[in-house]
XYZ file of C-alpha atoms in Angstrom:
368
model
C 164.896 -29.134 -66.760
C 162.243 -30.644 -69.000
C 161.945 -28.622 -72.046
C 158.977 -29.525 -74.564
C 159.852 -28.481 -78.345
C 157.571 -28.791 -81.045
C 158.286 -28.769 -84.050
C 156.457 -28.705 -87.083
C 157.233 -29.815 -91.102
C 158.046 -26.759 -92.483
C 160.600 -25.938 -89.456
C 161.939 -29.695 -90.031
C 162.991 -28.942 -93.433
C 163.910 -26.316 -94.127
C 166.272 -26.207 -90.402
C 166.000 -29.823 -89.331
C 170.011 -30.111 -88.730
C 170.117 -26.610 -87.586
C 167.244 -27.957 -84.449
C 169.303 -31.178 -83.960
C 172.570 -29.384 -83.274
C 170.370 -27.165 -81.000
C 168.858 -30.346 -79.461
C 172.201 -32.205 -78.413
C 173.962 -29.198 -76.951
C 170.266 -28.397 -74.695
C 170.963 -32.203 -73.656
C 174.500 -32.017 -72.857
C 173.792 -29.110 -70.681
C 171.380 -30.670 -68.885
C 168.144 -30.189 -70.372
C 166.067 -32.686 -70.595
C 164.363 -32.689 -73.883
C 160.527 -34.488 -75.258
C 160.065 -33.684 -78.769
C 157.322 -33.070 -79.874
C 157.006 -34.225 -84.300
C 154.201 -34.643 -86.994
C 153.269 -38.080 -87.179
C 153.307 -37.476 -90.481
C 156.696 -37.455 -91.369
C 157.916 -40.731 -89.519
C 160.941 -41.796 -88.512
C 162.518 -41.782 -92.295
C 161.970 -39.166 -93.273
C 163.119 -37.272 -90.117
C 166.720 -39.251 -91.612
C 169.757 -40.037 -90.119
C 169.701 -36.834 -87.747
C 167.000 -38.570 -86.068
C 170.044 -40.501 -84.377
C 171.745 -38.440 -83.308
C 168.829 -36.962 -80.834
C 167.929 -40.276 -79.942
C 168.596 -38.757 -76.339
C 165.634 -37.417 -75.686
C 161.797 -38.735 -75.897
C 159.646 -38.253 -78.660
C 156.248 -38.015 -79.004
C 154.236 -37.821 -83.103
C 150.708 -36.488 -83.647
C 149.228 -34.592 -86.019
C 150.287 -31.182 -86.208
C 146.905 -30.007 -88.043
C 143.288 -30.693 -86.082
C 139.627 -29.888 -86.045
C 138.794 -27.628 -83.328
C 137.179 -29.570 -80.862
C 139.479 -32.385 -81.346
C 142.631 -30.299 -80.238
C 141.669 -30.073 -76.262
C 141.940 -34.082 -76.589
C 144.999 -34.093 -79.061
C 146.936 -31.805 -75.935
C 145.634 -34.461 -73.359
C 146.907 -37.148 -75.459
C 150.961 -35.969 -75.979
C 151.482 -35.500 -72.149
C 149.638 -38.374 -71.708
C 152.809 -39.853 -73.912
C 155.455 -37.955 -71.841
C 157.268 -40.307 -70.158
C 158.886 -37.564 -68.252
C 156.343 -36.485 -67.023
C 155.272 -33.086 -67.603
C 157.667 -29.605 -68.990
C 158.685 -27.299 -67.003
C 158.583 -25.302 -69.795
C 157.020 -25.081 -74.098
C 158.667 -24.168 -77.150
C 157.028 -23.870 -80.401
C 159.275 -23.611 -83.426
C 156.420 -22.998 -87.019
C 153.443 -21.118 -87.412
C 151.639 -24.898 -86.407
C 153.683 -25.781 -83.940
C 152.611 -22.768 -82.209
C 148.979 -23.264 -82.132
C 149.897 -27.181 -80.940
C 152.364 -24.571 -78.358
C 149.269 -22.722 -77.187
C 146.885 -26.024 -76.742
C 149.152 -27.882 -75.203
C 150.841 -24.910 -72.091
C 146.977 -24.164 -71.440
C 146.046 -28.306 -70.903
C 148.713 -28.658 -69.306
C 149.296 -24.988 -66.876
C 152.808 -24.860 -68.841
C 154.685 -21.523 -69.726
C 155.180 -21.100 -73.686
C 157.403 -19.671 -75.410
C 157.882 -19.255 -79.653
C 160.150 -19.021 -81.662
C 159.788 -16.034 -84.463
C 161.985 -16.490 -86.664
C 160.797 -14.686 -89.998
C 159.119 -11.265 -90.510
C 156.163 -12.199 -91.156
C 155.027 -14.572 -88.224
C 154.849 -10.874 -86.064
C 151.178 -10.636 -88.056
C 150.109 -14.405 -86.710
C 151.278 -13.120 -82.930
C 148.727 -15.609 -80.501
C 145.478 -12.900 -80.041
C 142.713 -13.064 -76.510
C 143.543 -16.043 -74.391
C 145.910 -17.705 -76.666
C 148.123 -14.941 -75.460
C 147.931 -15.909 -72.718
C 150.320 -18.902 -72.221
C 152.867 -17.115 -74.384
C 155.301 -16.146 -71.627
C 158.770 -15.396 -73.877
C 158.915 -14.229 -78.202
C 162.683 -15.013 -78.819
C 163.552 -13.609 -81.931
C 166.508 -14.108 -83.816
C 167.652 -11.064 -85.020
C 167.568 -6.897 -83.151
C 164.968 -5.264 -86.222
C 162.802 -8.672 -85.219
C 162.927 -7.714 -81.807
C 162.157 -4.392 -81.708
C 159.521 -5.204 -84.367
C 157.972 -7.540 -81.448
C 158.624 -5.029 -78.873
C 156.580 -2.742 -80.931
C 153.813 -5.440 -80.675
C 153.358 -6.722 -76.846
C 155.062 -6.225 -73.827
C 158.674 -6.328 -73.976
C 159.057 -8.326 -70.834
C 157.887 -10.639 -72.611
C 161.107 -10.258 -75.322
C 164.248 -12.180 -76.039
C 166.763 -12.082 -78.539
C 168.132 -15.394 -79.265
C 170.446 -15.275 -82.615
C 169.974 -18.941 -84.711
C 172.986 -21.431 -83.455
C 175.746 -22.535 -86.311
C 178.248 -24.684 -85.962
C 181.441 -21.985 -87.958
C 183.982 -23.595 -90.137
C 186.982 -23.274 -89.018
C 188.290 -21.957 -91.829
C 186.908 -20.087 -95.198
C 186.310 -21.892 -98.334
C 188.744 -20.956 -101.576
C 186.429 -18.550 -103.178
C 187.129 -17.673 -107.101
C 189.593 -18.941 -107.073
C 190.135 -19.771 -110.608
C 187.521 -17.872 -112.193
C 189.141 -19.263 -115.641
C 187.397 -22.350 -115.281
C 183.995 -22.048 -114.159
C 182.075 -19.251 -111.407
C 178.826 -21.324 -108.553
C 176.321 -18.644 -107.748
C 173.046 -19.884 -105.281
C 170.344 -18.260 -105.762
C 168.194 -18.882 -102.270
C 164.559 -17.758 -101.348
C 161.345 -18.892 -101.628
C 159.657 -17.657 -105.282
C 157.272 -15.491 -103.679
C 158.439 -12.205 -105.275
C 158.161 -12.902 -109.400
C 159.691 -8.713 -110.253
C 162.385 -9.902 -107.696
C 162.706 -12.792 -109.468
C 162.651 -11.125 -112.884
C 165.214 -8.422 -111.872
C 168.220 -10.487 -110.513
C 167.524 -12.919 -113.266
C 167.834 -10.048 -115.625
C 170.892 -8.933 -114.292
C 172.151 -12.081 -114.862
C 171.841 -12.816 -117.678
C 174.098 -9.795 -118.659
C 176.750 -10.657 -116.535
C 177.021 -14.084 -118.472
C 177.164 -12.560 -122.018
C 180.749 -11.191 -120.516
C 180.984 -14.264 -118.333
C 179.961 -17.761 -119.962
C 181.606 -19.793 -116.768
C 179.281 -19.116 -114.509
C 176.977 -21.712 -112.997
C 174.261 -20.662 -111.032
C 171.972 -23.471 -109.097
C 168.571 -21.349 -108.579
C 166.047 -22.574 -105.351
C 162.291 -23.157 -107.277
C 159.499 -23.230 -104.497
C 156.508 -22.272 -103.933
C 153.550 -21.169 -105.376
C 155.758 -18.546 -108.627
C 158.163 -21.337 -109.587
C 157.330 -22.469 -113.301
C 157.105 -18.738 -113.721
C 160.112 -17.436 -112.140
C 161.851 -21.225 -114.132
C 160.233 -19.938 -118.414
C 161.539 -15.686 -117.121
C 164.894 -17.362 -117.067
C 163.940 -19.439 -120.708
C 163.056 -16.307 -121.664
C 166.429 -14.246 -120.956
C 168.328 -17.478 -122.795
C 169.395 -18.445 -118.962
C 169.105 -22.391 -119.304
C 172.517 -23.300 -120.224
C 173.697 -21.991 -117.514
C 171.344 -22.614 -114.695
C 169.794 -25.439 -112.864
C 167.217 -25.518 -110.163
C 166.812 -27.389 -106.921
C 163.564 -27.597 -105.559
C 164.994 -27.304 -101.712
C 168.243 -25.105 -100.888
C 168.276 -27.031 -97.719
C 168.579 -30.616 -99.363
C 171.316 -28.994 -101.115
C 173.115 -27.525 -98.094
C 177.047 -28.960 -98.986
C 176.711 -28.360 -102.342
C 175.576 -24.552 -102.492
C 178.307 -24.054 -98.898
C 180.922 -23.986 -101.977
C 179.195 -22.058 -104.136
C 181.026 -18.579 -105.062
C 178.812 -15.975 -104.093
C 175.091 -16.056 -102.671
C 171.844 -13.805 -104.358
C 169.293 -12.916 -102.058
C 166.674 -11.635 -104.408
C 163.168 -11.212 -101.770
C 162.265 -9.119 -99.312
C 160.875 -11.608 -96.385
C 162.626 -11.008 -93.629
C 163.556 -14.795 -93.212
C 166.460 -15.709 -91.286
C 168.359 -18.972 -92.762
C 171.128 -21.251 -91.719
C 171.582 -22.036 -94.893
C 172.757 -18.000 -95.497
C 175.070 -18.124 -92.020
C 176.441 -21.026 -93.327
C 178.309 -19.625 -96.514
C 178.298 -16.043 -94.413
C 180.051 -18.762 -91.981
C 182.288 -20.189 -94.716
C 183.379 -16.791 -96.171
C 181.065 -17.421 -99.216
C 179.670 -13.213 -100.117
C 176.933 -12.611 -100.095
C 174.523 -10.473 -102.301
C 171.178 -9.013 -101.514
C 167.914 -7.503 -102.392
C 168.057 -4.894 -98.929
C 166.481 -6.448 -95.980
C 165.879 -4.280 -93.410
C 165.035 -7.423 -90.627
C 168.159 -8.764 -91.159
C 171.222 -7.319 -89.538
C 174.029 -9.401 -90.003
C 173.748 -7.912 -93.741
C 175.320 -4.687 -93.748
C 176.422 -2.983 -97.208
C 179.864 -2.873 -98.055
C 180.751 -4.627 -94.369
C 179.783 -7.482 -94.272
C 177.703 -7.888 -97.733
C 176.423 -6.422 -100.486
C 172.858 -4.748 -100.286
C 171.879 -4.106 -103.983
C 169.678 -1.260 -104.010
C 167.921 0.031 -106.250
C 167.303 -4.399 -106.849
C 166.450 -3.753 -110.669
C 168.240 -5.323 -113.797
C 171.038 -2.954 -113.849
C 172.136 -2.951 -109.924
C 171.830 -6.310 -110.328
C 174.206 -7.022 -112.567
C 176.772 -4.534 -112.245
C 176.797 -5.539 -107.923
C 177.717 -8.881 -109.417
C 180.109 -7.783 -111.666
C 182.150 -6.134 -108.972
C 182.315 -9.152 -106.643
C 183.054 -11.517 -109.914
C 186.096 -8.825 -110.717
C 187.486 -8.394 -108.275
C 188.197 -12.162 -106.201
C 191.093 -9.704 -103.424
C 187.514 -7.587 -102.793
C 185.355 -10.116 -102.775
C 186.805 -12.730 -100.141
C 187.443 -9.872 -98.213
C 184.307 -9.294 -97.947
C 183.293 -12.609 -96.980
C 185.909 -12.975 -94.343
C 184.284 -10.519 -92.201
C 181.344 -12.023 -92.808
C 182.310 -14.495 -91.730
C 184.021 -12.614 -88.760
C 179.711 -11.229 -87.988
C 178.777 -14.780 -87.918
C 181.271 -16.193 -85.844
C 180.816 -13.149 -83.249
C 177.245 -14.017 -83.269
C 175.192 -17.069 -84.357
C 177.343 -19.196 -82.607
C 175.166 -22.959 -81.203
C 177.118 -22.814 -78.257
C 176.242 -19.034 -77.318
C 172.269 -19.635 -78.890
C 172.158 -22.394 -77.056
C 173.324 -20.672 -72.984
C 171.078 -18.018 -73.999
C 168.319 -20.652 -74.531
C 168.090 -22.252 -71.359
C 168.499 -18.860 -69.294
C 165.273 -17.748 -71.197
C 163.477 -21.845 -70.085
C 164.909 -20.905 -66.225
C 163.391 -16.994 -66.814
C 160.395 -18.810 -67.592
C 159.985 -21.595 -65.967
C 160.052 -20.164 -62.716
C 157.141 -17.629 -63.559
C 158.996 -14.459 -64.193
C 159.427 -12.584 -67.940
C 162.877 -10.745 -67.744
C 164.729 -10.678 -70.066
C 168.303 -10.412 -70.327
C 170.352 -7.985 -71.767
C 170.362 -8.539 -75.647
C 172.775 -5.418 -76.980
C 171.080 -3.373 -78.935
C 171.650 -2.597 -82.975
C 174.255 -3.412 -86.241
C 177.783 -3.533 -83.149
């Protein structure tokens, strides 16, 4: 089977390592891959990971073009496929969706869309564009359920995001008298959510001064969030990172991960942290079914300063329970988010929609 894999700039920036691993796994199982990637990135921007997927041919193209150029772009891409037309097109990322629709209609091939966040549920193709889509792939059961409230459930599939499971967990909070490292991850969109978390953190720092927090700052509100940290006199305890995905190795050595926002976005970085046994404290997010309060994570609800302070203090004050919480999260991820399982499910989806059918396999239900 030949699959055209379209990935846009945003998904490559945040998930390149995960996407490379998925691509390599598909090739290892006999799937021919043609990668269609943004021409603006170039080989250098794609980095060392590009060498690992050299067995897959690559077509570079514009991800955004004027409306009257979309048909010509699709024809150019089809002409560059040295393995011939694909059996299935798989599009990952909002801009990749649009290109996927154009290519699918141009060469009359079925299209599968990766719906990785709750926000994308509001941007599903409609009308003629929707007719090209033979499959919508969701990474969590709640996102799948939400999809099925909007479209025919026979077009939907559950394929949990896959990661590499490390052989053993990290030794978190092993010497809290020396230093405690926290990772605060998010898109910087919900300023009140960040204010609440940072206010809670400032209370904890008064009694636990050895805390060092790595704060992911990106998006339109990064300066406002940083100014708020300054007003709380947290700058001695906080370091800013523009893109946490570029510091994956550093952040998976942290003792605790904090997620202030509720955007229904599944990131492999969070799964990686859980796989290393790092406890996660998160604002309540109904779309992330791996965050089960008191079992696999700590859900901060209500997500106000007082509750954040209390929950952070509880985790830091009881290292044994924090490690137990991290192990339970690790077990959940190891049981449901292995790369091999993701690849096997993707292959089944590709074969089903490639045959022109839209018959979903069993997905299981809810939180197990």
